[in-house]
Short mmCIF file of C-alpha atoms in Angstrom, two decimals:
data_model
loop_
_atom_site.label_atom_id
_atom_site.label_comp_id
_atom_site.label_asym_id
_atom_site.label_seq_id
_atom_site.Cartn_x
_atom_site.Cartn_y
_atom_site.Cartn_z
CA ALA A 386 -12.90 -5.54 -275.08
CA GLN A 387 -16.21 -7.13 -275.90
CA THR A 388 -19.34 -5.00 -275.56
CA VAL A 389 -23.05 -5.57 -276.09
CA THR A 390 -25.40 -2.73 -277.01
CA GLN A 391 -29.18 -2.70 -276.85
CA SER A 392 -30.35 0.62 -278.23
CA GLN A 393 -34.05 0.22 -277.41
CA PRO A 394 -34.72 0.84 -273.70
CA GLU A 395 -38.40 0.07 -274.17
CA MET A 396 -40.64 -1.47 -276.82
CA SER A 397 -44.37 -2.08 -277.07
CA VAL A 398 -46.25 -4.63 -279.11
CA GLN A 399 -49.90 -5.44 -279.54
CA GLU A 400 -50.93 -8.90 -278.45
CA ALA A 401 -50.65 -11.42 -281.33
CA GLU A 402 -48.38 -9.10 -283.30
CA THR A 403 -44.67 -9.44 -284.04
CA VAL A 404 -41.87 -7.41 -282.48
CA THR A 405 -38.13 -7.30 -283.07
CA LEU A 406 -35.61 -6.40 -280.38
CA SER A 407 -32.20 -5.17 -281.52
CA CYS A 408 -28.74 -6.08 -280.26
CA THR A 409 -25.29 -5.28 -281.57
CA TYR A 410 -22.00 -6.42 -280.16
CA ASP A 411 -18.35 -5.78 -280.63
CA THR A 412 -15.70 -8.46 -280.61
CA SER A 413 -12.53 -9.40 -282.44
CA GLU A 414 -13.17 -13.10 -281.87
CA SER A 415 -14.52 -15.40 -284.56
CA ASP A 416 -15.95 -18.09 -282.28
CA TYR A 417 -18.42 -17.09 -279.62
CA TYR A 418 -21.97 -17.52 -278.38
CA LEU A 419 -24.89 -15.15 -278.25
CA PHE A 420 -27.94 -15.40 -276.02
CA TRP A 421 -31.23 -13.72 -275.37
CA TYR A 422 -32.43 -13.86 -271.78
CA LYS A 423 -35.85 -12.89 -270.46
CA GLN A 424 -36.27 -11.39 -266.99
CA PRO A 425 -39.92 -11.27 -265.89
CA PRO A 426 -41.08 -9.47 -262.73
CA SER A 427 -40.11 -12.58 -260.77
CA ARG A 428 -36.54 -11.40 -261.56
CA GLN A 429 -35.16 -14.78 -262.60
CA MET A 430 -33.26 -14.58 -265.85
CA ILE A 431 -34.43 -17.31 -268.19
CA LEU A 432 -32.72 -18.29 -271.41
CA VAL A 433 -34.89 -17.65 -274.46
CA ILE A 434 -32.59 -18.62 -277.28
CA ARG A 435 -28.90 -19.11 -278.07
CA GLN A 436 -26.80 -18.91 -281.22
CA GLU A 437 -23.35 -20.28 -281.93
CA ALA A 438 -21.36 -17.90 -284.09
CA TYR A 439 -20.00 -20.67 -286.31
CA LYS A 440 -23.53 -21.64 -287.33
CA GLN A 441 -24.94 -19.68 -290.24
CA GLN A 442 -28.48 -20.88 -289.66
CA ASN A 443 -30.54 -18.62 -287.42
CA ALA A 444 -31.73 -20.23 -284.19
CA THR A 445 -35.46 -20.72 -283.63
CA GLU A 446 -37.41 -21.71 -280.53
CA ASN A 447 -41.16 -21.83 -281.12
CA ARG A 448 -42.32 -18.20 -281.41
CA PHE A 449 -38.81 -16.84 -280.86
CA SER A 450 -36.24 -16.53 -283.63
CA VAL A 451 -33.09 -14.56 -284.21
CA ASN A 452 -31.59 -12.72 -287.14
CA PHE A 453 -27.86 -13.26 -286.76
CA GLN A 454 -25.72 -11.11 -289.01
CA LYS A 455 -22.12 -11.99 -288.15
CA ALA A 456 -20.42 -9.47 -290.42
CA ALA A 457 -22.59 -6.68 -289.09
CA LYS A 458 -22.26 -8.00 -285.52
CA SER A 459 -25.99 -7.86 -285.12
CA PHE A 460 -28.22 -10.30 -283.22
CA SER A 461 -31.88 -9.33 -283.14
CA LEU A 462 -34.72 -11.26 -281.50
CA LYS A 463 -38.07 -11.64 -283.20
CA ILE A 464 -41.10 -12.58 -281.13
CA SER A 465 -44.06 -13.72 -283.19
CA ASP A 466 -47.67 -13.93 -282.01
CA SER A 467 -46.79 -11.92 -278.88
CA GLN A 468 -48.49 -12.98 -275.68
CA LEU A 469 -49.12 -11.11 -272.43
CA GLY A 470 -46.65 -13.44 -270.74
CA ASP A 471 -43.88 -12.18 -273.01
CA ALA A 472 -43.84 -8.86 -271.15
CA ALA A 473 -40.44 -8.65 -269.45
CA MET A 474 -36.94 -7.25 -269.68
CA TYR A 475 -34.94 -8.87 -272.44
CA PHE A 476 -31.17 -9.00 -272.27
CA CYS A 477 -28.79 -9.80 -275.06
CA ALA A 478 -25.59 -11.51 -273.94
CA TYR A 479 -22.32 -12.65 -275.41
CA SER A 480 -19.81 -15.24 -274.30
CA LEU A 481 -16.61 -16.69 -275.60
CA PRO A 482 -16.34 -20.44 -275.97
CA SER A 483 -16.14 -22.52 -272.86
CA GLY A 484 -13.26 -21.94 -270.53
CA THR A 485 -13.35 -18.16 -270.37
CA TYR A 486 -16.21 -17.80 -267.89
CA LYS A 487 -17.36 -14.43 -269.18
CA TYR A 488 -20.92 -13.58 -270.09
CA ILE A 489 -21.31 -9.95 -271.14
CA PHE A 490 -24.76 -8.41 -271.07
CA GLY A 491 -26.44 -5.42 -272.65
CA THR A 492 -28.55 -2.90 -270.75
CA GLY A 493 -31.81 -4.62 -271.62
CA THR A 494 -35.03 -3.77 -273.43
CA ARG A 495 -38.30 -3.61 -271.55
CA LEU A 496 -41.05 -5.17 -273.64
CA LYS A 497 -44.65 -4.22 -273.00
CA VAL A 498 -47.43 -6.31 -274.50
CA LEU A 499 -50.70 -4.47 -275.02
CA ALA A 500 -53.98 -6.36 -274.80
CA GLU B 1079 -34.65 -29.11 -255.43
CA THR B 1080 -33.24 -28.05 -258.77
CA GLY B 1081 -31.92 -24.86 -260.34
CA VAL B 1082 -30.20 -21.93 -258.69
CA THR B 1083 -31.61 -20.73 -255.37
CA GLN B 1084 -30.75 -17.46 -253.69
CA THR B 1085 -31.56 -16.35 -250.14
CA PRO B 1086 -32.76 -14.02 -248.89
CA ARG B 1087 -34.99 -12.58 -251.61
CA HIS B 1088 -34.99 -9.17 -249.98
CA LEU B 1089 -32.53 -7.58 -247.56
CA VAL B 1090 -32.47 -4.18 -245.91
CA MET B 1091 -29.33 -3.35 -243.99
CA GLY B 1092 -27.71 -0.38 -242.34
CA MET B 1093 -24.31 0.83 -243.37
CA THR B 1094 -22.69 -0.61 -240.27
CA ASN B 1095 -24.28 -4.06 -240.54
CA LYS B 1096 -22.72 -7.31 -241.67
CA LYS B 1097 -24.84 -9.69 -243.70
CA SER B 1098 -24.38 -12.53 -246.16
CA LEU B 1099 -26.11 -13.55 -249.37
CA LYS B 1100 -26.35 -17.23 -250.15
CA CYS B 1101 -26.55 -19.04 -253.46
CA GLU B 1102 -27.01 -22.75 -254.03
CA GLN B 1103 -27.09 -24.69 -257.27
CA HIS B 1104 -28.15 -28.27 -257.86
CA LEU B 1105 -27.29 -28.47 -261.54
CA GLY B 1106 -23.88 -30.09 -261.21
CA HIS B 1107 -22.20 -26.97 -262.57
CA ASN B 1108 -18.55 -26.18 -261.92
CA ALA B 1109 -18.60 -22.39 -262.15
CA MET B 1110 -20.56 -19.86 -260.10
CA TYR B 1111 -20.92 -16.11 -260.51
CA TRP B 1112 -22.06 -13.01 -258.67
CA TYR B 1113 -23.55 -10.21 -260.76
CA LYS B 1114 -24.80 -6.79 -259.68
CA GLN B 1115 -27.84 -5.45 -261.53
CA SER B 1116 -28.58 -1.74 -261.24
CA ALA B 1117 -31.23 0.19 -263.12
CA LYS B 1118 -30.28 1.20 -266.67
CA LYS B 1119 -26.85 -0.41 -266.44
CA PRO B 1120 -25.53 -3.64 -267.93
CA LEU B 1121 -25.16 -6.51 -265.53
CA GLU B 1122 -21.87 -6.09 -263.77
CA LEU B 1123 -19.83 -9.23 -263.25
CA MET B 1124 -18.41 -9.13 -259.73
CA PHE B 1125 -16.82 -12.52 -259.06
CA VAL B 1126 -16.39 -15.87 -260.77
CA TYR B 1127 -15.47 -19.14 -259.13
CA SER B 1128 -14.47 -22.16 -261.16
CA LEU B 1129 -13.88 -25.45 -259.38
CA GLU B 1130 -14.06 -23.47 -256.13
CA GLU B 1131 -11.17 -21.22 -257.12
CA ARG B 1132 -11.78 -17.53 -257.69
CA VAL B 1133 -10.88 -16.81 -261.30
CA GLU B 1134 -12.30 -13.32 -261.70
CA ASN B 1135 -12.54 -10.31 -259.44
CA ASN B 1136 -13.63 -7.25 -261.32
CA SER B 1137 -12.25 -4.48 -259.14
CA VAL B 1138 -14.98 -4.98 -256.58
CA PRO B 1139 -14.61 -2.99 -253.34
CA SER B 1140 -13.36 -4.99 -250.39
CA ARG B 1141 -16.64 -4.44 -248.55
CA PHE B 1142 -17.87 -7.31 -250.75
CA SER B 1143 -16.23 -10.61 -249.89
CA PRO B 1144 -17.11 -13.81 -251.76
CA GLU B 1145 -16.77 -17.34 -250.46
CA CYS B 1146 -17.17 -20.62 -252.31
CA PRO B 1147 -16.85 -23.53 -249.86
CA ASN B 1148 -17.82 -26.15 -252.47
CA SER B 1149 -19.04 -26.35 -256.04
CA SER B 1150 -22.70 -26.07 -255.02
CA HIS B 1151 -22.58 -23.07 -252.71
CA LEU B 1152 -21.56 -19.47 -253.09
CA PHE B 1153 -21.75 -16.67 -250.55
CA LEU B 1154 -21.35 -12.92 -250.74
CA HIS B 1155 -20.41 -11.39 -247.40
CA LEU B 1156 -21.33 -7.75 -246.99
CA HIS B 1157 -19.99 -5.23 -244.50
CA THR B 1158 -20.01 -1.44 -244.16
CA LEU B 1159 -21.91 -1.01 -247.42
CA GLN B 1160 -22.85 2.30 -248.98
CA PRO B 1161 -26.29 3.39 -250.23
CA GLU B 1162 -25.01 3.15 -253.82
CA ASP B 1163 -24.54 -0.58 -253.25
CA SER B 1164 -28.31 -0.98 -253.25
CA ALA B 1165 -29.14 -3.20 -256.23
CA LEU B 1166 -30.30 -6.63 -257.29
CA TYR B 1167 -27.58 -9.21 -256.75
CA LEU B 1168 -27.82 -12.18 -259.05
CA CYS B 1169 -26.09 -15.49 -258.69
CA ALA B 1170 -25.51 -17.71 -261.69
CA SER B 1171 -23.87 -21.00 -262.47
CA SER B 1172 -22.63 -22.70 -265.59
CA SER B 1173 -20.79 -25.77 -266.76
CA VAL B 1174 -17.50 -24.59 -268.14
CA GLY B 1175 -16.42 -26.92 -270.89
CA SER B 1176 -19.85 -27.93 -272.14
CA ASN B 1177 -20.78 -24.79 -274.07
CA THR B 1178 -23.97 -24.01 -272.20
CA GLU B 1179 -25.58 -20.85 -271.04
CA ALA B 1180 -25.48 -19.47 -267.50
CA PHE B 1181 -28.39 -20.32 -265.23
CA PHE B 1182 -29.58 -17.64 -262.83
CA GLY B 1183 -31.21 -17.43 -259.45
CA GLN B 1184 -34.03 -15.03 -258.64
CA GLY B 1185 -31.70 -12.54 -257.04
CA THR B 1186 -31.51 -10.73 -253.73
CA ARG B 1187 -32.91 -7.21 -253.70
CA LEU B 1188 -30.52 -5.33 -251.39
CA THR B 1189 -31.31 -1.95 -249.91
CA VAL B 1190 -28.67 -0.14 -247.88
CA VAL B 1191 -30.03 2.54 -245.59
#
């Protein structure tokens, strides 16, 4: 069975600094997708970034980038130039390719941004 | 209106009540999901509907009853709940076959008293 593990329940970062959130997963599949979602106090889960497992290049979206290590089954999120608005719960998620419906989530990491 | 909309945002109900949660998506997606989010636990997938057919039911107690009358609407009917059912219930939708992420609503905060 696929599992997603986020070992950091809470992280803090100074405004304008860089922080890395960790995620590991377990799967026997070779083709899958990985996601980072952000859940602010408004509670709506918003996609931050996604990575296709067949792509070796790490995904980047503005200040957000990932370090995808397929062999190690690791998928960390780096937030550069942290802003107060980045404070939220961050969830790592995994899904198989289309047609299997399943998105599996980790327990989340609460990120605090200090002014 | 776009995105995934859930109503109500908050719900307090007694253990003998019957209530329903509603979810609506205007993204043209063909799959809809109910998740339960409890503190310090991973999101728990409850039900999945694809093309209005239930394709996943993860051993959810029968006091939770889903309904998907069309591809844009999803309901979760609640009856004789327990206090441990108090949680945030999230609805999501996705387009199976196009390799996209799931889109979420803002959730219904349910408290069972």
